[in-house]
Tab-separated table of C-alpha atoms and ligand atoms in Angstrom:
chain	number	residue	atom	x	y	z
M	54	MET	CA	-191.930	-72.397	6.007
M	55	THR	CA	-194.939	-71.078	7.848
M	56	ALA	CA	-196.681	-74.411	8.222
M	57	LYS	CA	-195.525	-77.339	10.359
M	58	ILE	CA	-196.315	-81.031	10.093
M	59	SER	CA	-195.297	-83.522	12.781
M	60	ILE	CA	-195.130	-87.208	12.016
M	61	ILE	CA	-195.362	-89.554	14.980
M	62	GLY	CA	-193.585	-92.801	14.138
M	63	ALA	CA	-190.496	-92.392	11.972
M	64	GLY	CA	-190.539	-95.932	10.594
M	65	MET	CA	-191.135	-96.830	6.966
M	66	THR	CA	-194.408	-94.973	6.400
M	67	GLY	CA	-193.487	-92.062	8.676
M	68	SER	CA	-190.128	-91.317	7.097
M	69	THR	CA	-191.445	-91.859	3.564
M	70	THR	CA	-194.289	-89.453	4.300
M	71	ALA	CA	-191.668	-86.893	5.313
M	72	HIS	CA	-189.809	-87.557	2.069
M	73	TRP	CA	-192.855	-86.906	-0.141
M	74	LEU	CA	-193.789	-83.847	1.932
M	75	ALA	CA	-190.295	-82.354	1.791
M	76	GLU	CA	-190.377	-82.605	-2.006
M	77	ARG	CA	-193.647	-80.672	-2.017
M	78	GLU	CA	-192.062	-77.852	0.080
M	79	ILE	CA	-195.270	-77.071	1.918
M	80	ALA	CA	-194.259	-77.285	5.578
M	81	ASP	CA	-191.418	-77.754	8.015
M	82	LEU	CA	-191.308	-81.304	9.261
M	83	VAL	CA	-190.786	-83.048	12.595
M	84	LEU	CA	-190.255	-86.787	12.963
M	85	VAL	CA	-190.882	-88.285	16.410
M	86	ASP	CA	-190.133	-91.866	17.425
M	87	ILE	CA	-189.349	-93.803	20.582
M	88	VAL	CA	-186.154	-95.247	19.097
M	89	GLU	CA	-183.282	-93.057	20.178
M	90	GLY	CA	-181.257	-91.469	17.401
M	91	MET	CA	-183.336	-92.921	14.566
M	92	PRO	CA	-185.643	-89.946	13.898
M	93	GLN	CA	-182.695	-87.586	14.339
M	94	GLY	CA	-180.617	-89.582	11.852
M	95	LYS	CA	-183.357	-89.820	9.244
M	96	ALA	CA	-184.218	-86.135	9.592
M	97	LEU	CA	-180.596	-85.070	9.186
M	98	ASP	CA	-180.146	-87.337	6.162
M	99	MET	CA	-183.258	-85.813	4.562
M	100	GLN	CA	-182.107	-82.295	5.438
M	101	GLU	CA	-178.835	-83.026	3.670
M	102	ALA	CA	-180.726	-84.245	0.573
M	103	LEU	CA	-182.775	-81.076	0.162
M	104	PRO	CA	-180.027	-78.816	-1.270
M	105	VAL	CA	-179.825	-81.212	-4.230
M	106	ILE	CA	-183.488	-80.652	-5.097
M	107	GLY	CA	-183.516	-77.031	-3.942
M	108	LYS	CA	-186.162	-77.265	-1.261
M	109	ASP	CA	-186.067	-75.015	1.791
M	110	VAL	CA	-187.695	-77.140	4.438
M	111	ALA	CA	-186.509	-77.713	8.018
M	112	VAL	CA	-186.578	-81.390	8.978
M	113	VAL	CA	-186.133	-82.188	12.663
M	114	GLY	CA	-186.019	-85.576	14.351
M	115	SER	CA	-186.714	-86.048	18.053
M	116	ASN	CA	-187.719	-88.440	20.821
M	117	ASP	CA	-189.406	-85.544	22.613
M	118	TYR	CA	-192.890	-84.273	21.806
M	119	ALA	CA	-191.797	-80.725	22.679
M	120	ALA	CA	-190.338	-80.588	19.137
M	121	THR	CA	-193.873	-80.841	17.718
M	122	LYS	CA	-195.000	-77.566	19.306
M	123	GLY	CA	-197.269	-75.490	17.088
M	124	SER	CA	-197.968	-78.163	14.477
M	125	ASP	CA	-200.721	-77.501	11.948
M	126	ILE	CA	-201.032	-81.178	11.107
M	127	VAL	CA	-200.077	-84.288	13.078
M	128	VAL	CA	-199.679	-87.560	11.201
M	129	ILE	CA	-199.842	-90.705	13.326
M	130	THR	CA	-198.027	-93.732	11.917
M	131	ALA	CA	-196.629	-95.048	15.209
M	132	GLY	CA	-197.411	-98.640	15.945
M	133	ILE	CA	-196.151	-102.160	15.687
M	134	PRO	CA	-196.886	-104.770	13.055
M	135	ARG	CA	-198.343	-108.130	14.049
M	136	LYS	CA	-195.598	-110.505	15.152
M	137	PRO	CA	-195.650	-114.297	15.202
M	138	GLY	CA	-197.706	-115.589	18.123
M	139	MET	CA	-199.518	-112.291	18.538
M	140	SER	CA	-203.288	-112.233	18.317
M	141	ARG	CA	-205.220	-109.449	16.584
M	142	GLU	CA	-206.404	-108.416	20.053
M	143	ASP	CA	-202.811	-108.116	21.265
M	144	LEU	CA	-202.027	-105.928	18.262
M	145	LEU	CA	-205.151	-103.875	18.827
M	146	THR	CA	-204.297	-103.262	22.489
M	147	THR	CA	-200.654	-102.380	21.783
M	148	ASN	CA	-201.412	-100.029	18.905
M	149	ALA	CA	-204.329	-98.477	20.781
M	150	ASN	CA	-202.016	-97.565	23.651
M	151	ILE	CA	-199.418	-96.159	21.236
M	152	VAL	CA	-201.990	-94.099	19.312
M	153	SER	CA	-203.619	-92.810	22.517
M	154	ALA	CA	-200.256	-91.628	23.848
M	155	ALA	CA	-199.416	-89.985	20.512
M	156	VAL	CA	-202.677	-88.025	20.471
M	157	GLU	CA	-202.432	-86.940	24.108
M	158	ASN	CA	-198.794	-85.875	23.794
M	159	THR	CA	-199.178	-83.947	20.556
M	160	LEU	CA	-202.313	-82.123	21.735
M	161	LYS	CA	-200.349	-80.785	24.728
M	162	HIS	CA	-198.074	-78.929	22.334
M	163	SER	CA	-200.458	-78.314	19.404
M	164	PRO	CA	-203.986	-77.934	20.767
M	165	ASP	CA	-205.426	-76.865	17.401
M	166	ALA	CA	-203.740	-79.428	15.136
M	167	LEU	CA	-205.540	-81.496	12.523
M	168	PHE	CA	-204.866	-85.238	12.679
M	169	ILE	CA	-204.269	-87.748	9.899
M	170	VAL	CA	-204.095	-91.329	11.182
M	171	LEU	CA	-202.379	-94.180	9.367
M	172	THR	CA	-201.863	-96.807	12.074
M	173	ASN	CA	-203.816	-100.034	11.578
M	174	PRO	CA	-206.462	-101.231	12.109
M	175	LEU	CA	-207.133	-97.890	10.469
M	176	ASP	CA	-210.799	-97.103	11.027
M	177	THR	CA	-210.640	-98.317	14.631
M	178	MET	CA	-207.439	-96.399	15.451
M	179	THR	CA	-208.843	-93.200	13.941
M	180	TYR	CA	-212.001	-93.631	16.034
M	181	LEU	CA	-209.887	-94.127	19.148
M	182	ALA	CA	-207.764	-91.063	18.372
M	183	MET	CA	-210.889	-88.927	18.005
M	184	LYS	CA	-212.293	-90.085	21.333
M	185	VAL	CA	-208.993	-89.774	23.213
M	186	GLY	CA	-208.380	-86.284	21.820
M	187	LYS	CA	-212.052	-85.248	22.147
M	188	LEU	CA	-211.693	-83.901	18.624
M	189	PRO	CA	-214.499	-82.540	16.481
M	190	ARG	CA	-214.898	-84.641	13.342
M	191	GLU	CA	-213.525	-81.892	11.118
M	192	ARG	CA	-210.119	-82.264	12.748
M	193	ILE	CA	-209.464	-85.949	12.262
M	194	VAL	CA	-209.337	-88.211	9.259
M	195	GLY	CA	-207.853	-91.615	8.509
M	196	GLN	CA	-205.835	-92.393	5.416
M	197	ALA	CA	-206.927	-95.434	3.505
M	198	GLY	CA	-209.188	-94.579	0.565
M	199	ILE	CA	-206.586	-92.782	-1.549
M	200	LEU	CA	-204.299	-95.772	-1.142
M	201	ASP	CA	-206.943	-98.377	-1.942
M	202	SER	CA	-208.181	-96.329	-4.916
M	203	ALA	CA	-204.621	-95.859	-6.171
M	204	ARG	CA	-204.015	-99.592	-5.991
M	205	MET	CA	-207.128	-100.197	-8.050
M	206	ARG	CA	-206.075	-97.515	-10.555
M	207	ALA	CA	-202.673	-99.155	-10.889
M	208	PHE	CA	-204.245	-102.567	-11.529
M	209	VAL	CA	-206.651	-101.109	-14.122
M	210	ALA	CA	-203.728	-99.400	-15.876
M	211	MET	CA	-201.747	-102.661	-15.858
M	212	GLU	CA	-204.720	-104.487	-17.373
M	213	THR	CA	-205.688	-101.926	-20.018
M	214	GLY	CA	-202.450	-100.106	-20.843
M	215	VAL	CA	-204.287	-96.771	-20.423
M	216	SER	CA	-202.578	-93.883	-18.633
M	217	VAL	CA	-203.224	-93.749	-14.891
M	218	GLU	CA	-204.241	-90.127	-15.494
M	219	ASN	CA	-207.347	-91.341	-17.349
M	220	ILE	CA	-208.300	-93.829	-14.674
M	221	GLN	CA	-210.483	-92.805	-11.744
M	222	CYS	CA	-211.358	-95.364	-9.106
M	223	TYR	CA	-213.364	-95.032	-5.934
M	224	VAL	CA	-212.865	-97.479	-3.103
M	225	LEU	CA	-215.036	-96.910	-0.047
M	226	GLY	CA	-215.767	-98.736	3.198
M	227	GLY	CA	-213.499	-100.006	5.933
M	228	HIS	CA	-209.784	-100.472	5.284
M	229	GLY	CA	-209.907	-104.271	5.344
M	230	ASP	CA	-210.770	-107.232	3.198
M	231	GLU	CA	-214.392	-106.057	3.058
M	232	MET	CA	-213.541	-102.715	1.423
M	233	VAL	CA	-215.797	-101.778	-1.477
M	234	PRO	CA	-214.328	-100.891	-4.869
M	235	LEU	CA	-217.200	-98.990	-6.525
M	236	THR	CA	-217.018	-100.412	-10.023
M	237	SER	CA	-220.085	-98.510	-11.217
M	238	ARG	CA	-218.437	-95.161	-10.417
M	239	SER	CA	-214.887	-96.067	-11.362
M	240	ASN	CA	-214.112	-95.145	-14.934
M	241	ILE	CA	-211.639	-94.738	-17.743
M	242	ALA	CA	-212.059	-91.288	-19.290
M	243	GLY	CA	-215.709	-91.284	-18.223
M	244	ILE	CA	-216.521	-94.841	-19.358
M	245	SER	CA	-217.620	-97.002	-16.417
M	246	LEU	CA	-215.292	-99.912	-15.716
M	247	ARG	CA	-218.379	-102.104	-15.851
M	248	ASP	CA	-218.640	-101.201	-19.547
M	249	TYR	CA	-214.917	-101.026	-20.312
M	250	LEU	CA	-213.757	-104.361	-18.878
M	251	PRO	CA	-215.132	-107.905	-19.140
M	252	ALA	CA	-216.769	-108.957	-15.859
M	253	ASP	CA	-214.119	-111.572	-15.000
M	254	LYS	CA	-211.247	-109.123	-15.460
M	255	LEU	CA	-213.036	-106.533	-13.370
M	256	GLU	CA	-213.724	-109.035	-10.627
M	257	ALA	CA	-210.065	-110.031	-10.548
M	258	ILE	CA	-209.091	-106.364	-10.153
M	259	VAL	CA	-211.622	-105.885	-7.346
M	260	ASN	CA	-210.252	-108.916	-5.497
M	261	ARG	CA	-206.644	-107.892	-5.975
M	262	THR	CA	-207.468	-104.393	-4.681
M	263	ARG	CA	-209.122	-105.820	-1.560
M	264	LYS	CA	-206.047	-107.895	-0.830
M	265	GLY	CA	-203.567	-105.264	-2.018
M	266	GLY	CA	-201.994	-104.721	1.395
M	267	GLY	CA	-201.547	-108.443	1.998
M	268	GLU	CA	-199.946	-108.908	-1.424
M	269	ILE	CA	-197.192	-106.473	-0.468
M	270	VAL	CA	-196.761	-107.994	3.008
M	271	ASN	CA	-196.303	-111.431	1.447
M	272	LEU	CA	-193.666	-110.096	-0.918
M	273	LEU	CA	-191.765	-108.008	1.634
M	274	LYS	CA	-191.973	-110.691	4.333
M	275	THR	CA	-190.941	-108.145	6.969
M	276	GLY	CA	-193.148	-105.084	7.204
M	277	SER	CA	-195.957	-103.689	5.097
M	278	ALA	CA	-196.419	-101.225	2.225
M	279	TYR	CA	-195.134	-97.702	2.677
M	280	TYR	CA	-194.653	-95.834	-0.640
M	281	ALA	CA	-198.335	-95.778	-1.593
M	282	PRO	CA	-199.706	-95.221	1.940
M	283	SER	CA	-197.275	-92.368	2.563
M	284	VAL	CA	-197.839	-90.511	-0.714
M	285	ALA	CA	-201.557	-90.664	0.066
M	286	VAL	CA	-200.902	-88.920	3.395
M	287	ALA	CA	-198.816	-86.285	1.596
M	288	GLN	CA	-201.694	-85.586	-0.793
M	289	MET	CA	-204.118	-85.187	2.114
M	290	ALA	CA	-201.774	-82.860	4.013
M	291	GLU	CA	-201.225	-80.739	0.906
M	292	ALA	CA	-204.967	-80.498	0.260
M	293	ILE	CA	-205.453	-79.255	3.821
M	294	LEU	CA	-202.598	-76.745	3.919
M	295	LYS	CA	-203.392	-75.354	0.457
M	296	ASP	CA	-207.113	-75.260	1.254
M	297	LYS	CA	-207.792	-77.099	-1.998
M	298	HIS	CA	-211.270	-78.452	-1.162
M	299	LEU	CA	-210.051	-81.697	-2.662
M	300	ILE	CA	-212.450	-84.625	-2.645
M	301	VAL	CA	-210.765	-87.926	-1.805
M	302	ALA	CA	-211.792	-91.215	-0.261
M	303	ALA	CA	-210.799	-91.234	3.406
M	304	SER	CA	-211.951	-92.553	6.753
M	305	ALA	CA	-214.233	-90.027	8.442
M	306	HIS	CA	-216.528	-89.961	11.453
M	307	MET	CA	-220.016	-90.995	10.430
M	308	GLN	CA	-222.849	-88.933	11.826
M	309	GLY	CA	-225.745	-90.430	9.916
M	310	GLU	CA	-224.164	-90.498	6.444
M	311	TYR	CA	-224.715	-93.773	4.618
M	312	GLY	CA	-227.010	-94.736	7.510
M	313	LEU	CA	-223.992	-95.050	9.865
M	314	LYS	CA	-223.374	-93.435	13.242
M	315	ASP	CA	-220.392	-92.964	15.540
M	316	MET	CA	-217.799	-94.956	13.635
M	317	PHE	CA	-215.065	-94.196	11.118
M	318	PHE	CA	-215.623	-95.386	7.581
M	319	GLY	CA	-214.110	-94.779	4.149
M	320	VAL	CA	-216.267	-92.261	2.264
M	321	PRO	CA	-215.666	-89.354	-0.128
M	322	VAL	CA	-214.543	-86.368	1.945
M	323	GLN	CA	-213.697	-82.821	0.953
M	324	LEU	CA	-210.427	-81.648	2.477
M	325	GLY	CA	-209.443	-78.016	3.006
M	326	ARG	CA	-207.861	-75.789	5.635
M	327	GLY	CA	-210.620	-76.650	8.065
M	328	GLY	CA	-209.908	-80.347	7.642
M	329	VAL	CA	-212.913	-82.524	6.774
M	330	GLU	CA	-215.173	-79.875	5.246
M	331	LYS	CA	-217.825	-82.127	3.833
M	332	ILE	CA	-218.803	-85.768	3.381
M	333	LEU	CA	-220.371	-86.654	0.070
M	334	GLU	CA	-223.043	-89.285	-0.280
M	335	TYR	CA	-223.254	-91.358	-3.449
M	336	LYS	CA	-226.429	-92.917	-4.696
M	337	LEU	CA	-225.253	-96.520	-4.738
M	338	GLU	CA	-226.137	-99.558	-6.783
M	339	ALA	CA	-227.896	-102.280	-4.743
M	340	ASP	CA	-224.861	-104.611	-4.776
M	341	GLU	CA	-222.555	-101.805	-3.643
M	342	LYS	CA	-224.942	-100.813	-0.852
M	343	ALA	CA	-225.015	-104.394	0.431
M	344	ALA	CA	-221.213	-104.610	0.265
M	345	LEU	CA	-220.851	-101.364	2.230
M	346	GLU	CA	-223.186	-102.682	4.916
M	347	LYS	CA	-221.027	-105.795	5.246
M	348	SER	CA	-217.893	-103.675	5.464
M	349	ALA	CA	-219.496	-101.411	8.098
M	350	ALA	CA	-220.378	-104.458	10.197
M	351	ALA	CA	-216.712	-105.547	10.146
M	352	VAL	CA	-215.517	-102.088	11.264
M	353	LYS	CA	-218.155	-101.909	14.001
M	354	GLU	CA	-217.012	-105.268	15.311
M	355	SER	CA	-213.390	-104.131	15.413
M	356	ILE	CA	-214.399	-100.974	17.304
M	357	THR	CA	-216.401	-103.060	19.777
M	358	VAL	CA	-213.416	-105.354	20.394
M	359	MET	CA	-211.140	-102.330	20.870
M	360	GLN	CA	-213.601	-100.802	23.359
M	361	SER	CA	-213.592	-104.042	25.353
M	362	LEU	CA	-209.790	-104.025	25.536
M	363	VAL	CA	-208.957	-100.361	26.030
M	364	LYS	CA	-210.547	-97.792	28.303
M	365	ILE	CA	-211.552	-94.632	26.438
E	648	APR	N1	-194.189	-93.482	20.020
E	648	APR	C1	-193.557	-93.141	18.867
E	648	APR	N2	-193.210	-94.030	17.922
E	648	APR	C2	-193.476	-95.318	18.167
E	648	APR	C3	-194.111	-95.756	19.347
E	648	APR	C4	-194.460	-94.775	20.298
E	648	APR	N3	-195.068	-95.095	21.450
E	648	APR	N4	-194.234	-97.094	19.280
E	648	APR	C5	-193.702	-97.492	18.120
E	648	APR	N5	-193.243	-96.419	17.456
E	648	APR	C6	-192.562	-96.377	16.166
E	648	APR	C7	-191.587	-97.525	15.968
E	648	APR	O1	-190.370	-97.315	16.683
E	648	APR	C8	-191.397	-97.500	14.449
E	648	APR	O2	-190.282	-96.715	14.073
E	648	APR	O3	-193.469	-96.516	15.091
E	648	APR	C9	-192.689	-96.849	13.942
E	648	APR	C10	-193.497	-97.740	13.038
E	648	APR	O4	-192.737	-97.935	11.882
E	648	APR	P1	-192.634	-99.325	11.098
E	648	APR	O5	-192.464	-100.425	12.089
E	648	APR	O6	-191.617	-99.141	10.034
E	648	APR	O7	-194.095	-99.523	10.500
E	648	APR	P2	-194.710	-98.789	9.221
E	648	APR	O8	-194.526	-99.624	8.030
E	648	APR	O9	-194.272	-97.373	9.191
E	648	APR	O10	-196.257	-98.840	9.603
E	648	APR	C11	-196.771	-98.102	10.690
E	648	APR	O11	-198.844	-97.643	9.584
E	648	APR	O12	-199.567	-98.421	7.554
E	648	APR	C12	-199.646	-98.586	8.915
E	648	APR	O13	-200.089	-100.949	9.228
E	648	APR	C13	-199.132	-99.942	9.357
E	648	APR	O14	-199.903	-99.753	11.630
E	648	APR	C14	-198.771	-99.678	10.775
E	648	APR	C15	-198.286	-98.223	10.744
C-alpha cells in the first residue's frame, strides 16, 4: 500500500476502525495503544484474517509512536470512558491530556498528516487537537455527523420499511443531546421526512437519534458504541485518500460559517485529499436555526470548561 493510516487508541472503536479500513484495502495500518501487547495482538490477529478475504494490507501494532512515521492520516480514538464517581470535568481533563499527547507524538513522526478525531467530548477534543497541533482547519476534522445521520437513517428505515439506500438524513450541530436532526432536509427518495412521516413518529425518531449514543451505552453497560462510529471514520478516511470530494456531516472549525467562530461544530463538509476542502451552508428553517444556536451554546460552554482545566 502506498498510503498509511495510524490509529491512536486500539480499543473498541480503534480496532474496529482498523477492521473496516483493512477490508477497504486503501492503506497500511498502525494501531498504537498504551496497553502493552494489546495493539500488537490485535494487529497480528487482523493480519492473519486478511488472507481469507484476499486483502494485501500491512497491519502493525505498537506502543511506540515511531511506528506511525509517515502517516497520511491519524485517527485519534484514545481516551477513557466516564467511570463511576468521575465528574465530566475529570473526564474532560483526562481525555484532553491523552488527546494532546497523541497529537504531539504523531506530529513528530508525521508532520503533514491529516487528523480525524473520535474521542469524546468530540467537538471539544477536536478543537483541542487543532490548537495543540497548530493545525490549519483543512487538516483536522471530528467524526460525529456520519454516525448521527446513520443512526437517524436506521431509525427511519425501521419505521418505514424502506431501504436505507433511499433514506438520506442530515444531523448537524454538536455531538451531544442538543444535536440537530434536520428534518426538513432529510428525505426518503426526495420526499421530505416532514411530508413522509406523521409528526409524532418523526419527533420520536429525532429524540431517539439525539440519545442514540446513550441507548447503546445503557444496553452494553460497559463501554460505548463502536461499529457505527468506526465505519464512519473509515468512510471519511476513504473519501480523503481517494480524493472523492465527498460531502458528509462532520465536526469542522468554524470561521464565520453559520455565524460561528473559533469552535468545532457539526456541519456539511467536503472531504478530499486536502482534507476539509469546503464547508457548505444550508439555508435553514427558523426552528432548525434556533436549535443549532442552542447546540452551539452547549459546545461553546464545553470548550470554555476545557480551557479552564487544560493549558493550551
Ligand atoms: N495513548 C494511547 N492509547 C490510550 C491512551 C494513551 N495515552 N490512553 C488510553 N488509551 C487507549 C486505552 O488503552 C484503550 O485501549 O484508548 C483506548 C480506548 O478504547 P476503549 O476504552 O475501548 O474506548 P472506545 O470505545 O474505543 O472509545 C474511545 O472514542 O467514541 C469515542 O466516547 C468514545 O472517547 C471514547 C473514544
